[in-house]
Amino acid sequence: MLTKQEIIDILKDDTNNEKLFLKADKLRQEHVGDEVHLRGLIEFSNICKCQCKYCGLRAPNKEVTRYRIYEDDIISYARNAADMGYKTMVLQSGEDEYFTVEKMVKIIKEIKKLGVALTLSIGEKSYDEYKAYKDAGADRYLIRIETTNPDLYAKMHPNMDFNKRIKCLYDIKSLGYETGTGCLVGLPGQTIEDLAQDILFFKEIDADMVGIGPLITHPQTPLKDENNGDFWLALKVMALTRIILPDINIPATTAMETLNPNGRIIALKSGANVVMPNVTSSEYRKKYEIYPNKICIHEEPDKCQNCISAKIKSIGRTIADNQGQSKHFLSK
Ligand code: 5AD
Ligand code: FES
């Protein structure tokens, strides 16, 4: 276990980065093996009531073309992805109030009939709502803390409450979900100390999955004149997360590939063991513009599956043929 000061020192010193990435890669291999898990990502609505300062889908952005994929189509995208071999689906959306508990429960039950694992990433809900989804069959839940600095959190998330977000994570955990969180790297005003604290938070909350990505500033948000996050710093935060939680699932994030053309492969060689290709059609992908220049927005599902599978195999890794539950979760 690293101390906060040790994490800070590693983050501040770039002379040993290669050693850090190698160490994370070695721990990844020892604890979760060479299999890479593909998750079929369904971004089913870009309608969002929130105002996160960094996010292109924030409610005040009137320039986005909003869309919502309705129940039957969500289910058919999931069926398609299952037919393509995906063993886990991830349902992600903005905080769209159309999708009531009743509607979500129906969707969850239908998708679970496909024999796949199901992850939800649909934001802050009440304990009872999380429980209803769990009872309907949802297996995993992703909700990034984004930053553990409460002041920075407040600045970035108007009308949101840091403590509510933490409570969501504890509710999700207590309901028996595989619990995923994560952070953004490069928020304006974020310090190396903040990032060290984020890493310690993942340990404290005992996360089963952690997603880390660099900030990519969106021109239609209040952060439009700020700098992007640094790819290598995000990679270091990810590698350190592998070191302190060696048996969790860590995705090579799309944001990493957006900042570096080989970002996902570099991440897979520096601690990551999951990739989440989009399985909806390009009609929707381009509208789910959390940040600009997102990869794969013109591709169709089969293209992404072939592309990423070939890349994964080219570095000597295999594509998992199982649901890829977090080993960390299973060992509790
Ligand atoms: N740049 C990078 N990542 C972003 N996210 C939202 N907006 C941006 C952005 N501009 C991330 C958040 C969220 C996840 C779905 O996408 O961390 O949790
Ligand atoms: Fe989508 Fe490569 S993963 S085209």
Short mmCIF file of C-alpha atoms and ligand atoms in Angstrom, two decimals:
data_model
loop_
_atom_site.label_atom_id
_atom_site.label_comp_id
_atom_site.label_asym_id
_atom_site.label_seq_id
_atom_site.Cartn_x
_atom_site.Cartn_y
_atom_site.Cartn_z
CA MET A 1 0.00 0.00 0.00
CA LEU A 2 1.29 3.42 -0.95
CA THR A 3 0.96 6.44 1.31
CA LYS A 4 -0.55 9.66 0.07
CA GLN A 5 2.89 11.26 0.00
CA GLU A 6 4.32 8.38 -2.04
CA ILE A 7 1.48 8.69 -4.56
CA ILE A 8 2.08 12.43 -4.81
CA ASP A 9 5.80 11.89 -5.35
CA ILE A 10 5.16 9.37 -8.13
CA LEU A 11 2.64 11.64 -9.81
CA LYS A 12 5.01 14.60 -9.68
CA ASP A 13 8.10 12.80 -10.95
CA ASP A 14 8.07 11.77 -14.60
CA THR A 15 11.49 10.11 -14.67
CA ASN A 16 10.16 6.68 -13.67
CA ASN A 17 6.95 6.57 -15.69
CA GLU A 18 7.96 3.53 -17.73
CA LYS A 19 8.70 1.60 -14.53
CA LEU A 20 5.32 2.57 -13.13
CA PHE A 21 3.48 1.42 -16.26
CA LEU A 22 5.42 -1.87 -16.31
CA LYS A 23 4.63 -2.51 -12.67
CA ALA A 24 0.92 -1.86 -13.25
CA ASP A 25 1.00 -4.13 -16.30
CA LYS A 26 2.66 -6.91 -14.31
CA LEU A 27 0.10 -6.65 -11.48
CA ARG A 28 -2.71 -6.65 -14.04
CA GLN A 29 -1.35 -9.87 -15.52
CA GLU A 30 -0.88 -11.56 -12.13
CA HIS A 31 -4.28 -10.62 -10.75
CA VAL A 32 -6.70 -10.48 -13.68
CA GLY A 33 -4.75 -12.22 -16.45
CA ASP A 34 -4.36 -11.52 -20.15
CA GLU A 35 -8.05 -11.54 -21.01
CA VAL A 36 -9.58 -8.26 -22.09
CA HIS A 37 -13.29 -7.86 -21.40
CA LEU A 38 -15.39 -6.08 -24.01
CA ARG A 39 -18.50 -4.34 -22.74
CA GLY A 40 -21.23 -3.36 -25.18
CA LEU A 41 -22.00 0.29 -24.48
CA ILE A 42 -25.50 1.59 -25.25
CA GLU A 43 -25.70 5.38 -24.88
CA PHE A 44 -29.49 5.48 -24.90
CA SER A 45 -30.28 9.12 -24.14
CA ASN A 46 -28.30 12.33 -24.25
CA ILE A 47 -31.03 14.24 -22.44
CA CYS A 48 -29.74 15.44 -19.09
CA LYS A 49 -31.04 17.65 -16.32
CA CYS A 50 -27.57 18.27 -14.85
CA GLN A 51 -25.21 21.15 -15.46
CA CYS A 52 -21.76 19.62 -15.03
CA LYS A 53 -19.44 22.37 -16.22
CA TYR A 54 -17.27 20.07 -18.35
CA CYS A 55 -19.93 18.00 -20.07
CA GLY A 56 -21.24 18.70 -23.56
CA LEU A 57 -24.59 17.15 -22.67
CA ARG A 58 -25.29 19.60 -19.84
CA ALA A 59 -28.86 20.89 -19.80
CA PRO A 60 -27.97 24.52 -20.66
CA ASN A 61 -26.26 23.46 -23.92
CA LYS A 62 -28.93 24.28 -26.49
CA GLU A 63 -26.72 23.36 -29.45
CA VAL A 64 -26.87 19.59 -28.97
CA THR A 65 -29.44 17.63 -30.92
CA ARG A 66 -31.10 15.66 -28.19
CA TYR A 67 -32.19 12.06 -28.71
CA ARG A 68 -33.65 9.25 -26.75
CA ILE A 69 -33.61 5.61 -27.79
CA TYR A 70 -36.89 4.10 -26.65
CA GLU A 71 -37.38 0.87 -24.73
CA ASP A 72 -37.83 -1.58 -27.61
CA ASP A 73 -34.85 -0.20 -29.51
CA ILE A 74 -32.60 -0.31 -26.45
CA ILE A 75 -33.51 -3.96 -26.06
CA SER A 76 -32.86 -4.71 -29.73
CA TYR A 77 -29.42 -3.04 -29.58
CA ALA A 78 -28.66 -5.24 -26.59
CA ARG A 79 -29.89 -8.33 -28.43
CA ASN A 80 -27.73 -7.44 -31.42
CA ALA A 81 -24.70 -6.98 -29.21
CA ALA A 82 -25.36 -10.29 -27.45
CA ASP A 83 -25.56 -11.96 -30.88
CA MET A 84 -22.20 -10.39 -31.70
CA GLY A 85 -20.73 -12.09 -28.64
CA TYR A 86 -20.84 -9.36 -26.00
CA LYS A 87 -21.32 -10.84 -22.53
CA THR A 88 -21.86 -7.55 -20.69
CA MET A 89 -24.01 -4.59 -21.68
CA VAL A 90 -23.57 -1.12 -20.24
CA LEU A 91 -26.60 1.16 -20.34
CA GLN A 92 -25.49 4.77 -20.10
CA SER A 93 -27.45 8.01 -20.39
CA GLY A 94 -27.82 11.53 -19.15
CA GLU A 95 -30.12 12.02 -16.20
CA ASP A 96 -33.26 11.75 -18.32
CA GLU A 97 -36.48 11.77 -16.32
CA TYR A 98 -38.44 10.01 -19.05
CA PHE A 99 -36.85 6.78 -17.86
CA THR A 100 -38.86 6.15 -14.72
CA VAL A 101 -38.15 3.22 -12.42
CA GLU A 102 -40.95 1.25 -14.06
CA LYS A 103 -39.49 1.77 -17.53
CA MET A 104 -35.95 0.91 -16.41
CA VAL A 105 -37.11 -2.22 -14.61
CA LYS A 106 -38.82 -3.41 -17.79
CA ILE A 107 -35.69 -2.80 -19.86
CA ILE A 108 -33.43 -4.48 -17.30
CA LYS A 109 -35.61 -7.59 -17.13
CA GLU A 110 -35.68 -7.93 -20.91
CA ILE A 111 -31.94 -7.50 -21.29
CA LYS A 112 -31.24 -9.98 -18.50
CA LYS A 113 -33.19 -12.59 -20.50
CA LEU A 114 -30.32 -12.48 -23.00
CA GLY A 115 -28.04 -14.11 -20.43
CA VAL A 116 -25.64 -11.20 -20.19
CA ALA A 117 -24.31 -9.19 -17.28
CA LEU A 118 -25.82 -5.72 -17.06
CA THR A 119 -24.17 -2.52 -15.91
CA LEU A 120 -26.07 0.73 -15.37
CA SER A 121 -24.54 4.18 -15.67
CA ILE A 122 -27.51 6.50 -15.39
CA GLY A 123 -26.58 8.82 -12.57
CA GLU A 124 -27.79 9.71 -9.11
CA LYS A 125 -30.89 7.87 -7.92
CA SER A 126 -32.52 7.14 -4.57
CA TYR A 127 -31.76 4.00 -2.59
CA ASP A 128 -35.19 2.63 -3.52
CA GLU A 129 -34.55 3.15 -7.22
CA TYR A 130 -31.15 1.47 -7.04
CA LYS A 131 -32.82 -1.38 -5.18
CA ALA A 132 -35.55 -1.73 -7.80
CA TYR A 133 -32.94 -1.99 -10.58
CA LYS A 134 -30.95 -4.52 -8.58
CA ASP A 135 -34.05 -6.59 -7.87
CA ALA A 136 -34.85 -6.48 -11.60
CA GLY A 137 -31.46 -8.06 -12.30
CA ALA A 138 -28.90 -5.27 -12.83
CA ASP A 139 -25.48 -6.50 -11.75
CA ARG A 140 -23.19 -3.50 -11.76
CA TYR A 141 -23.40 0.27 -11.40
CA LEU A 142 -20.99 2.97 -12.52
CA ILE A 143 -20.97 6.42 -11.02
CA ARG A 144 -17.75 8.36 -11.04
CA ILE A 145 -17.04 10.60 -8.09
CA GLU A 146 -15.34 12.83 -10.74
CA THR A 147 -13.20 14.55 -8.07
CA THR A 148 -12.86 13.98 -4.32
CA ASN A 149 -12.03 17.62 -3.65
CA PRO A 150 -15.37 18.88 -2.26
CA ASP A 151 -14.75 22.51 -3.25
CA LEU A 152 -13.76 21.61 -6.79
CA TYR A 153 -16.71 19.21 -6.93
CA ALA A 154 -19.05 22.05 -5.97
CA LYS A 155 -17.55 24.36 -8.61
CA MET A 156 -17.89 21.77 -11.36
CA HIS A 157 -21.38 20.56 -10.47
CA PRO A 158 -23.90 23.35 -9.94
CA ASN A 159 -26.91 22.25 -7.90
CA MET A 160 -25.32 18.95 -7.00
CA ASP A 161 -24.16 17.72 -3.65
CA PHE A 162 -20.85 15.94 -3.06
CA ASN A 163 -22.24 14.07 -0.06
CA LYS A 164 -25.20 12.86 -2.09
CA ARG A 165 -22.78 11.42 -4.62
CA ILE A 166 -20.85 9.58 -1.92
CA LYS A 167 -24.12 8.29 -0.51
CA CYS A 168 -25.06 6.95 -3.96
CA LEU A 169 -21.83 4.96 -4.01
CA TYR A 170 -22.44 3.50 -0.55
CA ASP A 171 -26.07 2.68 -1.44
CA ILE A 172 -24.91 0.89 -4.58
CA LYS A 173 -22.32 -1.06 -2.63
CA SER A 174 -24.70 -2.03 0.12
CA LEU A 175 -27.21 -3.35 -2.42
CA GLY A 176 -24.62 -5.82 -3.67
CA TYR A 177 -23.81 -4.24 -7.02
CA GLU A 178 -20.33 -4.51 -8.44
CA THR A 179 -19.47 -0.90 -7.85
CA GLY A 180 -17.67 1.32 -10.31
CA THR A 181 -16.38 4.82 -9.82
CA GLY A 182 -13.60 6.99 -11.19
CA CYS A 183 -12.42 10.50 -11.81
CA LEU A 184 -11.54 13.12 -14.36
CA VAL A 185 -7.91 14.17 -14.68
CA GLY A 186 -7.18 17.78 -15.54
CA LEU A 187 -10.14 19.69 -14.16
CA PRO A 188 -9.27 23.40 -13.83
CA GLY A 189 -7.75 23.98 -10.41
CA GLN A 190 -7.32 20.26 -9.68
CA THR A 191 -4.01 19.53 -7.95
CA ILE A 192 -1.76 16.49 -7.80
CA GLU A 193 -2.79 16.18 -4.14
CA ASP A 194 -6.42 15.99 -5.27
CA LEU A 195 -5.56 13.16 -7.67
CA ALA A 196 -3.70 11.29 -4.93
CA GLN A 197 -6.79 11.66 -2.76
CA ASP A 198 -8.96 10.32 -5.61
CA ILE A 199 -6.79 7.19 -5.80
CA LEU A 200 -7.02 6.70 -2.02
CA PHE A 201 -10.78 7.17 -2.25
CA PHE A 202 -11.06 4.28 -4.72
CA LYS A 203 -9.36 2.10 -2.12
CA GLU A 204 -11.44 3.44 0.75
CA ILE A 205 -14.72 2.81 -1.02
CA ASP A 206 -13.30 -0.56 -2.06
CA ALA A 207 -14.31 -0.11 -5.71
CA ASP A 208 -14.67 -3.11 -8.00
CA MET A 209 -14.20 -1.07 -11.17
CA VAL A 210 -12.50 2.28 -11.73
CA GLY A 211 -12.63 4.39 -14.89
CA ILE A 212 -10.19 7.25 -15.34
CA GLY A 213 -10.03 9.69 -18.18
CA PRO A 214 -8.46 13.02 -19.06
CA LEU A 215 -10.71 16.06 -19.30
CA ILE A 216 -11.37 17.07 -22.89
CA THR A 217 -12.77 20.55 -22.99
CA HIS A 218 -15.97 21.02 -24.91
CA PRO A 219 -16.52 24.28 -26.85
CA GLN A 220 -20.15 24.53 -25.76
CA THR A 221 -19.40 24.44 -22.03
CA PRO A 222 -18.08 26.95 -19.50
CA LEU A 223 -14.70 25.15 -19.65
CA LYS A 224 -14.23 25.93 -23.34
CA ASP A 225 -11.13 28.11 -22.80
CA GLU A 226 -9.42 25.73 -20.38
CA ASN A 227 -6.73 23.21 -21.28
CA ASN A 228 -7.36 19.55 -21.87
CA GLY A 229 -6.18 17.10 -19.25
CA ASP A 230 -2.82 15.42 -19.82
CA PHE A 231 -2.93 11.94 -21.32
CA TRP A 232 0.17 10.74 -19.45
CA LEU A 233 -1.01 12.06 -16.12
CA ALA A 234 -4.35 10.28 -16.57
CA LEU A 235 -2.42 7.12 -17.45
CA LYS A 236 -0.34 7.46 -14.28
CA VAL A 237 -3.47 7.85 -12.15
CA MET A 238 -4.81 4.71 -13.81
CA ALA A 239 -1.58 2.74 -13.28
CA LEU A 240 -1.45 3.75 -9.60
CA THR A 241 -5.06 2.65 -9.22
CA ARG A 242 -4.07 -0.79 -10.54
CA ILE A 243 -1.24 -0.88 -8.02
CA ILE A 244 -3.43 -0.12 -5.01
CA LEU A 245 -6.38 -2.25 -6.18
CA PRO A 246 -4.69 -4.98 -8.23
CA ASP A 247 -7.70 -7.22 -8.89
CA ILE A 248 -10.33 -4.69 -10.00
CA ASN A 249 -11.56 -4.08 -13.55
CA ILE A 250 -10.12 -0.99 -15.22
CA PRO A 251 -11.24 0.24 -18.63
CA ALA A 252 -9.00 1.73 -21.26
CA THR A 253 -11.23 4.75 -21.69
CA THR A 254 -12.47 6.34 -24.89
CA ALA A 255 -11.27 9.73 -23.64
CA MET A 256 -7.72 8.37 -23.53
CA GLU A 257 -7.94 7.32 -27.18
CA THR A 258 -9.38 10.70 -28.08
CA LEU A 259 -6.24 12.43 -26.79
CA ASN A 260 -3.78 9.82 -28.07
CA PRO A 261 -4.38 7.80 -31.25
CA ASN A 262 -3.06 4.67 -29.54
CA GLY A 263 -4.47 5.55 -26.13
CA ARG A 264 -6.49 2.42 -25.45
CA ILE A 265 -3.65 0.06 -26.32
CA ILE A 266 -1.21 2.08 -24.22
CA ALA A 267 -3.72 1.90 -21.36
CA LEU A 268 -4.14 -1.87 -21.81
CA LYS A 269 -0.36 -2.17 -21.44
CA SER A 270 -0.34 0.02 -18.34
CA GLY A 271 -2.91 -1.65 -16.10
CA ALA A 272 -6.24 -1.67 -17.96
CA ASN A 273 -8.15 -4.88 -18.77
CA VAL A 274 -11.51 -3.68 -20.15
CA VAL A 275 -12.69 -1.85 -23.27
CA MET A 276 -16.20 -0.52 -23.81
CA PRO A 277 -17.02 -0.32 -27.52
CA ASN A 278 -20.20 1.45 -28.49
CA VAL A 279 -22.88 -0.88 -29.87
CA THR A 280 -25.42 1.67 -31.10
CA SER A 281 -25.51 3.04 -34.63
CA SER A 282 -23.52 6.07 -35.73
CA GLU A 283 -26.71 8.12 -35.96
CA TYR A 284 -26.69 8.33 -32.15
CA ARG A 285 -22.98 8.20 -31.43
CA LYS A 286 -22.21 11.58 -32.86
CA LYS A 287 -24.90 13.16 -30.73
CA TYR A 288 -23.57 11.71 -27.47
CA GLU A 289 -20.90 14.35 -27.47
CA ILE A 290 -19.75 14.49 -23.85
CA TYR A 291 -16.54 15.95 -25.28
CA PRO A 292 -15.42 16.81 -28.84
CA ASN A 293 -13.58 14.51 -31.27
CA LYS A 294 -14.85 11.38 -29.58
CA ILE A 295 -13.59 8.32 -31.42
CA CYS A 296 -15.72 5.90 -33.46
CA ILE A 297 -18.64 8.26 -34.03
CA HIS A 298 -18.91 7.26 -37.69
CA GLU A 299 -18.46 3.53 -37.14
CA GLU A 300 -21.08 0.83 -36.83
CA PRO A 301 -20.94 -1.81 -34.06
CA ASP A 302 -19.35 -4.60 -36.15
CA LYS A 303 -16.57 -2.27 -37.30
CA CYS A 304 -15.63 -1.32 -33.73
CA GLN A 305 -15.74 -4.89 -32.53
CA ASN A 306 -13.40 -6.03 -35.32
CA CYS A 307 -11.12 -3.04 -34.95
CA ILE A 308 -10.62 -3.25 -31.22
CA SER A 309 -10.41 -7.06 -31.21
CA ALA A 310 -7.60 -6.95 -33.78
CA LYS A 311 -5.73 -4.33 -31.76
CA ILE A 312 -6.08 -6.36 -28.56
CA LYS A 313 -4.82 -9.52 -30.24
CA SER A 314 -1.91 -7.62 -31.80
CA ILE A 315 -0.47 -7.04 -28.34
CA GLY A 316 -0.76 -10.70 -27.36
CA ARG A 317 -3.90 -10.41 -25.30
CA THR A 318 -7.10 -12.42 -25.68
CA ILE A 319 -10.76 -11.43 -25.82
CA ALA A 320 -12.61 -12.88 -22.84
CA ASP A 321 -15.52 -15.20 -23.53
CA ASN A 322 -17.18 -14.72 -20.14
CA GLN A 323 -19.02 -12.01 -18.24
CA GLY A 324 -15.83 -10.79 -16.66
CA GLN A 325 -17.04 -10.11 -13.15
CA SER A 326 -14.61 -8.10 -11.09
CA LYS A 327 -12.24 -10.53 -9.34
CA HIS A 328 -12.12 -8.02 -6.52
CA PHE A 329 -15.88 -8.29 -6.08
CA LEU A 330 -15.78 -12.09 -6.18
CA SER A 331 -13.10 -12.28 -3.50
CA LYS A 332 -15.12 -10.32 -0.90
N1 5AD B 1 -14.03 15.19 -20.94
C1 5AD B 1 -13.74 13.95 -20.49
N2 5AD B 1 -14.63 13.18 -19.83
C2 5AD B 1 -15.85 13.68 -19.60
N3 5AD B 1 -16.92 13.16 -18.97
C3 5AD B 1 -17.92 14.06 -19.03
N4 5AD B 1 -17.52 15.15 -19.70
C4 5AD B 1 -16.23 14.94 -20.06
C5 5AD B 1 -15.26 15.72 -20.77
N5 5AD B 1 -15.54 16.94 -21.23
C6 5AD B 1 -16.89 11.87 -18.27
C7 5AD B 1 -17.36 12.01 -16.82
C8 5AD B 1 -18.55 11.06 -16.75
C9 5AD B 1 -18.30 10.12 -17.89
C10 5AD B 1 -19.50 9.41 -18.40
O1 5AD B 1 -17.75 10.95 -18.89
O2 5AD B 1 -16.33 11.58 -15.94
O3 5AD B 1 -18.65 10.38 -15.52
FE1 FES B 2 -14.40 1.81 -33.08
FE2 FES B 2 -11.78 1.12 -33.65
S1 FES B 2 -12.95 0.71 -31.88
S2 FES B 2 -13.35 1.90 -34.99
#
